[in-house]
mmCIF file of C-alpha atoms in Angstrom:
data_model
loop_
_atom_site.group_PDB
_atom_site.id
_atom_site.type_symbol
_atom_site.label_atom_id
_atom_site.label_comp_id
_atom_site.label_asym_id
_atom_site.label_seq_id
_atom_site.Cartn_x
_atom_site.Cartn_y
_atom_site.Cartn_z
ATOM 1 C CA LEU A 1 -45.772 92.227 -135.130
ATOM 2 C CA ASP A 2 -44.344 95.182 -137.028
ATOM 3 C CA THR A 3 -44.271 93.186 -140.284
ATOM 4 C CA ASP A 4 -47.494 91.160 -139.736
ATOM 5 C CA PRO A 5 -45.884 88.018 -141.210
ATOM 6 C CA ASP A 6 -47.507 85.180 -143.094
ATOM 7 C CA ILE A 7 -47.870 82.318 -140.656
ATOM 8 C CA THR A 8 -49.111 78.776 -140.342
ATOM 9 C CA ILE A 9 -50.804 77.628 -137.147
ATOM 10 C CA THR A 10 -51.035 73.938 -136.344
ATOM 11 C CA THR A 11 -52.352 71.979 -133.386
ATOM 12 C CA LYS A 12 -49.698 71.131 -130.791
ATOM 13 C CA PHE A 13 -49.644 67.348 -130.570
ATOM 14 C CA ASP A 14 -48.611 65.936 -127.206
ATOM 15 C CA GLY A 15 -46.213 63.016 -127.519
ATOM 16 C CA THR A 16 -42.465 62.696 -127.955
ATOM 17 C CA SER A 17 -40.238 64.114 -130.669
ATOM 18 C CA CYS A 18 -39.170 61.723 -133.440
ATOM 19 C CA THR A 19 -37.085 62.651 -136.491
ATOM 20 C CA LEU A 20 -36.201 60.425 -139.445
ATOM 21 C CA LEU A 21 -33.111 61.165 -141.533
ATOM 22 C CA PHE A 22 -32.295 59.872 -144.988
ATOM 23 C CA THR A 23 -28.908 61.251 -145.893
ATOM 24 C CA ASP A 24 -25.444 60.616 -147.266
ATOM 25 C CA LYS A 25 -23.931 63.188 -144.897
ATOM 26 C CA LEU A 26 -23.423 60.818 -141.931
ATOM 27 C CA SER A 27 -21.604 57.898 -143.545
ATOM 28 C CA HIS A 28 -19.276 57.636 -140.521
ATOM 29 C CA LEU A 29 -22.196 56.604 -138.284
ATOM 30 C CA LYS A 30 -23.955 53.256 -138.068
ATOM 31 C CA PRO A 31 -27.477 53.601 -139.530
ATOM 32 C CA SER A 32 -30.554 52.753 -137.469
ATOM 33 C CA PHE A 33 -31.873 50.429 -140.202
ATOM 34 C CA ALA A 34 -30.080 48.446 -142.877
ATOM 35 C CA LEU A 35 -31.391 49.264 -146.348
ATOM 36 C CA LEU A 36 -31.225 47.414 -149.622
ATOM 37 C CA GLN A 37 -28.052 48.684 -151.215
ATOM 38 C CA ASP A 38 -29.194 49.404 -154.752
ATOM 39 C CA ASP A 39 -27.083 51.654 -156.948
ATOM 40 C CA GLU A 40 -29.292 54.677 -156.382
ATOM 41 C CA ASN A 41 -29.252 54.586 -152.580
ATOM 42 C CA LYS A 42 -26.006 52.841 -151.702
ATOM 43 C CA ALA A 43 -24.446 56.058 -150.337
ATOM 44 C CA PHE A 44 -27.462 56.885 -148.180
ATOM 45 C CA SER A 45 -28.325 55.851 -144.637
ATOM 46 C CA PHE A 46 -31.535 55.899 -142.613
ATOM 47 C CA PHE A 47 -31.519 57.182 -139.036
ATOM 48 C CA VAL A 48 -34.152 57.282 -136.315
ATOM 49 C CA CYS A 49 -33.702 60.124 -133.842
ATOM 50 C CA SER A 50 -35.184 61.310 -130.573
ATOM 51 C CA ARG A 51 -35.085 65.008 -129.723
ATOM 52 C CA ASN A 52 -31.332 65.007 -129.147
ATOM 53 C CA ASN A 53 -29.895 61.640 -130.185
ATOM 54 C CA ILE A 54 -29.552 59.186 -133.057
ATOM 55 C CA LEU A 55 -31.016 55.872 -131.869
ATOM 56 C CA ASP A 56 -29.672 52.390 -132.565
ATOM 57 C CA GLY A 57 -32.428 50.339 -130.950
ATOM 58 C CA SER A 58 -30.246 48.965 -128.166
ATOM 59 C CA ASP A 59 -32.036 50.904 -125.407
ATOM 60 C CA PRO A 60 -35.482 49.605 -124.355
ATOM 61 C CA ASN A 61 -36.709 53.210 -124.572
ATOM 62 C CA ASP A 62 -35.981 53.106 -128.311
ATOM 63 C CA LYS A 63 -38.648 50.447 -128.900
ATOM 64 C CA PRO A 64 -41.641 52.743 -129.676
ATOM 65 C CA TYR A 65 -39.634 54.666 -132.294
ATOM 66 C CA PHE A 66 -38.511 51.508 -134.087
ATOM 67 C CA GLN A 67 -41.926 49.878 -133.781
ATOM 68 C CA MET A 68 -43.576 52.862 -135.473
ATOM 69 C CA VAL A 69 -41.029 52.863 -138.315
ATOM 70 C CA LYS A 70 -41.342 49.110 -138.875
ATOM 71 C CA ASP A 71 -45.144 49.087 -138.736
ATOM 72 C CA ALA A 72 -45.346 51.869 -141.343
ATOM 73 C CA LYS A 73 -42.334 50.531 -143.314
ATOM 74 C CA LEU A 74 -40.994 54.063 -143.388
ATOM 75 C CA HIS A 75 -37.375 53.020 -143.878
ATOM 76 C CA GLU A 76 -38.429 51.253 -147.072
ATOM 77 C CA ARG A 77 -40.907 53.876 -148.250
ATOM 78 C CA LEU A 78 -38.486 56.752 -147.758
ATOM 79 C CA ALA A 79 -35.691 54.946 -149.589
ATOM 80 C CA GLN A 80 -38.081 54.287 -152.502
ATOM 81 C CA SER A 81 -39.659 57.754 -152.523
ATOM 82 C CA GLY A 82 -36.942 59.568 -154.444
ATOM 83 C CA TRP A 83 -36.466 62.107 -151.649
ATOM 84 C CA LYS A 84 -32.911 62.348 -150.391
ATOM 85 C CA ASN A 85 -31.038 64.331 -147.774
ATOM 86 C CA ILE A 86 -34.122 65.222 -145.788
ATOM 87 C CA ALA A 87 -34.948 65.277 -142.095
ATOM 88 C CA ILE A 88 -38.600 64.635 -141.292
ATOM 89 C CA GLN A 89 -39.626 65.915 -137.876
ATOM 90 C CA GLY A 90 -42.762 64.775 -136.115
ATOM 91 C CA GLU A 91 -44.455 63.917 -132.852
ATOM 92 C CA LEU A 92 -44.786 60.256 -131.905
ATOM 93 C CA CYS A 93 -48.085 59.765 -130.071
ATOM 94 C CA GLY A 94 -49.993 56.829 -128.692
ATOM 95 C CA PRO A 95 -49.997 54.348 -125.821
ATOM 96 C CA LYS A 96 -47.372 55.109 -123.146
ATOM 97 C CA MET A 97 -46.370 58.300 -124.972
ATOM 98 C CA ASN A 98 -46.602 61.197 -122.521
ATOM 99 C CA GLY A 99 -49.942 60.097 -121.098
ATOM 100 C CA ASN A 100 -51.478 59.393 -124.543
ATOM 101 C CA ARG A 101 -53.406 62.634 -124.526
ATOM 102 C CA LEU A 102 -54.910 61.844 -127.929
ATOM 103 C CA GLN A 103 -56.257 58.520 -126.579
ATOM 104 C CA LEU A 104 -54.878 56.542 -129.513
ATOM 105 C CA ASP A 105 -54.901 52.749 -129.483
ATOM 106 C CA ARG A 106 -51.659 52.472 -131.465
ATOM 107 C CA LEU A 107 -48.542 54.493 -132.148
ATOM 108 C CA GLU A 108 -48.916 57.236 -134.735
ATOM 109 C CA TRP A 109 -46.438 59.776 -136.029
ATOM 110 C CA PHE A 110 -47.615 63.289 -136.886
ATOM 111 C CA VAL A 111 -45.180 65.268 -139.040
ATOM 112 C CA PHE A 112 -44.744 69.014 -138.540
ATOM 113 C CA ASN A 113 -41.488 69.881 -140.373
ATOM 114 C CA ILE A 114 -39.348 68.610 -143.211
ATOM 115 C CA TYR A 115 -35.845 70.034 -143.548
ATOM 116 C CA ASP A 116 -33.959 69.879 -146.851
ATOM 117 C CA ILE A 117 -30.429 69.099 -145.663
ATOM 118 C CA ALA A 118 -28.743 69.812 -148.998
ATOM 119 C CA ALA A 119 -30.525 73.151 -149.543
ATOM 120 C CA LYS A 120 -30.280 74.026 -145.807
ATOM 121 C CA GLN A 121 -33.877 75.147 -145.601
ATOM 122 C CA TYR A 122 -37.300 74.026 -144.428
ATOM 123 C CA MET A 123 -39.905 72.932 -146.937
ATOM 124 C CA PRO A 124 -43.215 74.813 -147.217
ATOM 125 C CA MET A 125 -46.199 73.136 -145.582
ATOM 126 C CA THR A 126 -47.647 72.262 -148.994
ATOM 127 C CA ASN A 127 -44.520 70.196 -149.731
ATOM 128 C CA VAL A 128 -44.662 68.633 -146.271
ATOM 129 C CA THR A 129 -48.228 67.497 -146.878
ATOM 130 C CA SER A 130 -47.403 66.143 -150.336
ATOM 131 C CA ILE A 131 -44.418 64.119 -149.109
ATOM 132 C CA CYS A 132 -46.360 62.758 -146.146
ATOM 133 C CA ASN A 133 -49.154 61.649 -148.466
ATOM 134 C CA GLN A 134 -46.545 59.860 -150.559
ATOM 135 C CA LEU A 135 -45.146 58.114 -147.472
ATOM 136 C CA GLY A 136 -48.551 57.308 -146.021
ATOM 137 C CA VAL A 137 -48.100 59.261 -142.789
ATOM 138 C CA ARG A 138 -50.170 62.018 -141.207
ATOM 139 C CA THR A 139 -49.269 65.617 -140.516
ATOM 140 C CA VAL A 140 -50.250 67.704 -137.542
ATOM 141 C CA THR A 141 -53.554 69.503 -138.058
ATOM 142 C CA GLN A 142 -53.250 72.840 -139.860
ATOM 143 C CA ILE A 143 -55.837 75.243 -138.459
ATOM 144 C CA TYR A 144 -54.832 78.589 -139.959
ATOM 145 C CA HIS A 145 -52.693 79.972 -142.768
ATOM 146 C CA GLY A 146 -52.420 83.682 -143.463
ATOM 147 C CA LYS A 147 -51.459 86.977 -141.880
ATOM 148 C CA LEU A 148 -50.780 86.862 -138.148
ATOM 149 C CA LEU A 149 -53.024 89.783 -137.273
ATOM 150 C CA ALA A 150 -55.921 88.285 -139.233
ATOM 151 C CA CYS A 151 -55.830 85.161 -137.069
ATOM 152 C CA PRO A 152 -59.281 84.202 -135.721
ATOM 153 C CA GLY A 153 -60.034 85.881 -132.413
ATOM 154 C CA LEU A 154 -57.430 88.614 -132.663
ATOM 155 C CA GLN A 155 -59.420 91.353 -134.381
ATOM 156 C CA PRO A 156 -61.886 92.043 -131.524
ATOM 157 C CA LEU A 157 -58.975 92.406 -129.122
ATOM 158 C CA ILE A 158 -56.720 94.634 -131.198
ATOM 159 C CA GLN A 159 -59.454 96.923 -132.499
ATOM 160 C CA GLY A 160 -59.160 100.263 -130.787
ATOM 161 C CA THR A 161 -55.430 99.861 -130.199
ATOM 162 C CA THR A 162 -52.551 100.449 -132.572
ATOM 163 C CA LYS A 163 -48.946 99.392 -132.772
ATOM 164 C CA ASP A 164 -48.118 102.785 -131.284
ATOM 165 C CA ASP A 165 -49.737 101.626 -128.032
ATOM 166 C CA ASN A 166 -46.882 99.135 -127.811
ATOM 167 C CA MET A 167 -47.313 96.988 -124.690
ATOM 168 C CA GLU A 168 -51.129 97.083 -124.666
ATOM 169 C CA TYR A 169 -51.181 96.095 -128.321
ATOM 170 C CA VAL A 170 -48.725 93.234 -127.769
ATOM 171 C CA ARG A 171 -50.646 92.077 -124.692
ATOM 172 C CA ASN A 172 -53.905 91.989 -126.665
ATOM 173 C CA VAL A 173 -52.289 89.939 -129.431
ATOM 174 C CA ILE A 174 -50.897 87.462 -126.903
ATOM 175 C CA ASP A 175 -54.243 87.217 -125.084
ATOM 176 C CA GLY A 176 -55.969 86.532 -128.394
ATOM 177 C CA LEU A 177 -53.553 83.768 -129.324
ATOM 178 C CA VAL A 178 -53.858 82.143 -125.891
ATOM 179 C CA SER A 179 -57.654 82.260 -126.158
ATOM 180 C CA PHE A 180 -57.481 80.731 -129.650
ATOM 181 C CA ALA A 181 -55.133 77.976 -128.387
ATOM 182 C CA LYS A 182 -57.487 77.050 -125.553
ATOM 183 C CA LYS A 183 -60.334 76.429 -128.000
ATOM 184 C CA GLN A 184 -58.472 73.725 -129.906
ATOM 185 C CA THR A 185 -59.283 70.036 -129.489
ATOM 186 C CA TYR A 186 -58.073 66.709 -130.819
ATOM 187 C CA GLY A 187 -61.659 65.845 -131.630
ATOM 188 C CA ALA A 188 -64.272 64.115 -129.504
ATOM 189 C CA ASP A 189 -63.971 66.933 -126.967
ATOM 190 C CA LEU A 190 -60.352 66.102 -126.118
ATOM 191 C CA PRO A 191 -58.674 69.443 -125.261
ATOM 192 C CA ALA A 192 -55.507 70.024 -127.271
ATOM 193 C CA GLU A 193 -52.245 70.956 -125.590
ATOM 194 C CA GLY A 194 -52.160 74.198 -127.568
ATOM 195 C CA ILE A 195 -50.964 75.526 -130.918
ATOM 196 C CA VAL A 196 -47.704 76.035 -132.784
ATOM 197 C CA ILE A 197 -47.146 79.235 -134.778
ATOM 198 C CA LYS A 198 -44.538 79.306 -137.548
ATOM 199 C CA THR A 199 -43.636 82.037 -139.989
ATOM 200 C CA ASN A 200 -43.660 80.768 -143.554
ATOM 201 C CA HIS A 201 -39.981 81.458 -144.169
ATOM 202 C CA THR A 202 -38.008 78.451 -145.364
ATOM 203 C CA LEU A 203 -34.547 79.626 -144.262
ATOM 204 C CA ALA A 204 -33.790 78.544 -140.711
ATOM 205 C CA ASP A 205 -32.026 81.759 -139.703
ATOM 206 C CA VAL A 206 -35.084 83.938 -140.454
ATOM 207 C CA ARG A 207 -37.810 81.455 -139.576
ATOM 208 C CA PHE A 208 -39.624 81.930 -136.293
ATOM 209 C CA SER A 209 -41.745 79.420 -134.417
ATOM 210 C CA CYS A 210 -43.313 79.283 -130.973
ATOM 211 C CA LYS A 211 -45.816 77.302 -128.918
ATOM 212 C CA VAL A 212 -48.892 78.778 -127.293
ATOM 213 C CA ILE A 213 -50.217 76.499 -124.554
#
């Protein structure tokens, strides 16, 4: 709060975490998908990951992840895109995914981060959107970009207090963000789970993100 950082706020999508890797840094591991071994990509492998594990498709619980990738041909599109050594993080939503809060009739993947493995930094949201457009996948909904304290709904609450008021000021900011989160929907009057706030730093060690639900 002292620095009033530039932030991006997106809708919190309610599904299960799914990350796709296209890298030459894990050659000792068996890839999730076999790729055409052309000269340009022969050193690279494609991996499908849950929140904590690289998946090989042998577990029945892996099926939704692999179905989504196959349906969208993401293993092929990513290999042909020219982007290398990236980790694309998203939320896999749809039937049988955490109650299907979005009421989707098929699996969809909503990207919220792309990490440049070689540069060891996150890509700006503009790059994320551009790459996702290239791959034919959707991103989570961006609902605000700018200074934290200019976020919709905060000004009425923080007016009359200053940073010198410390706890009251912080409490008002938090109350404003919670109120803002509760107003979000997935459309068609479906209440959203909440919001995700990220500072617009690209370096992981100075980047901050949190959920407000």
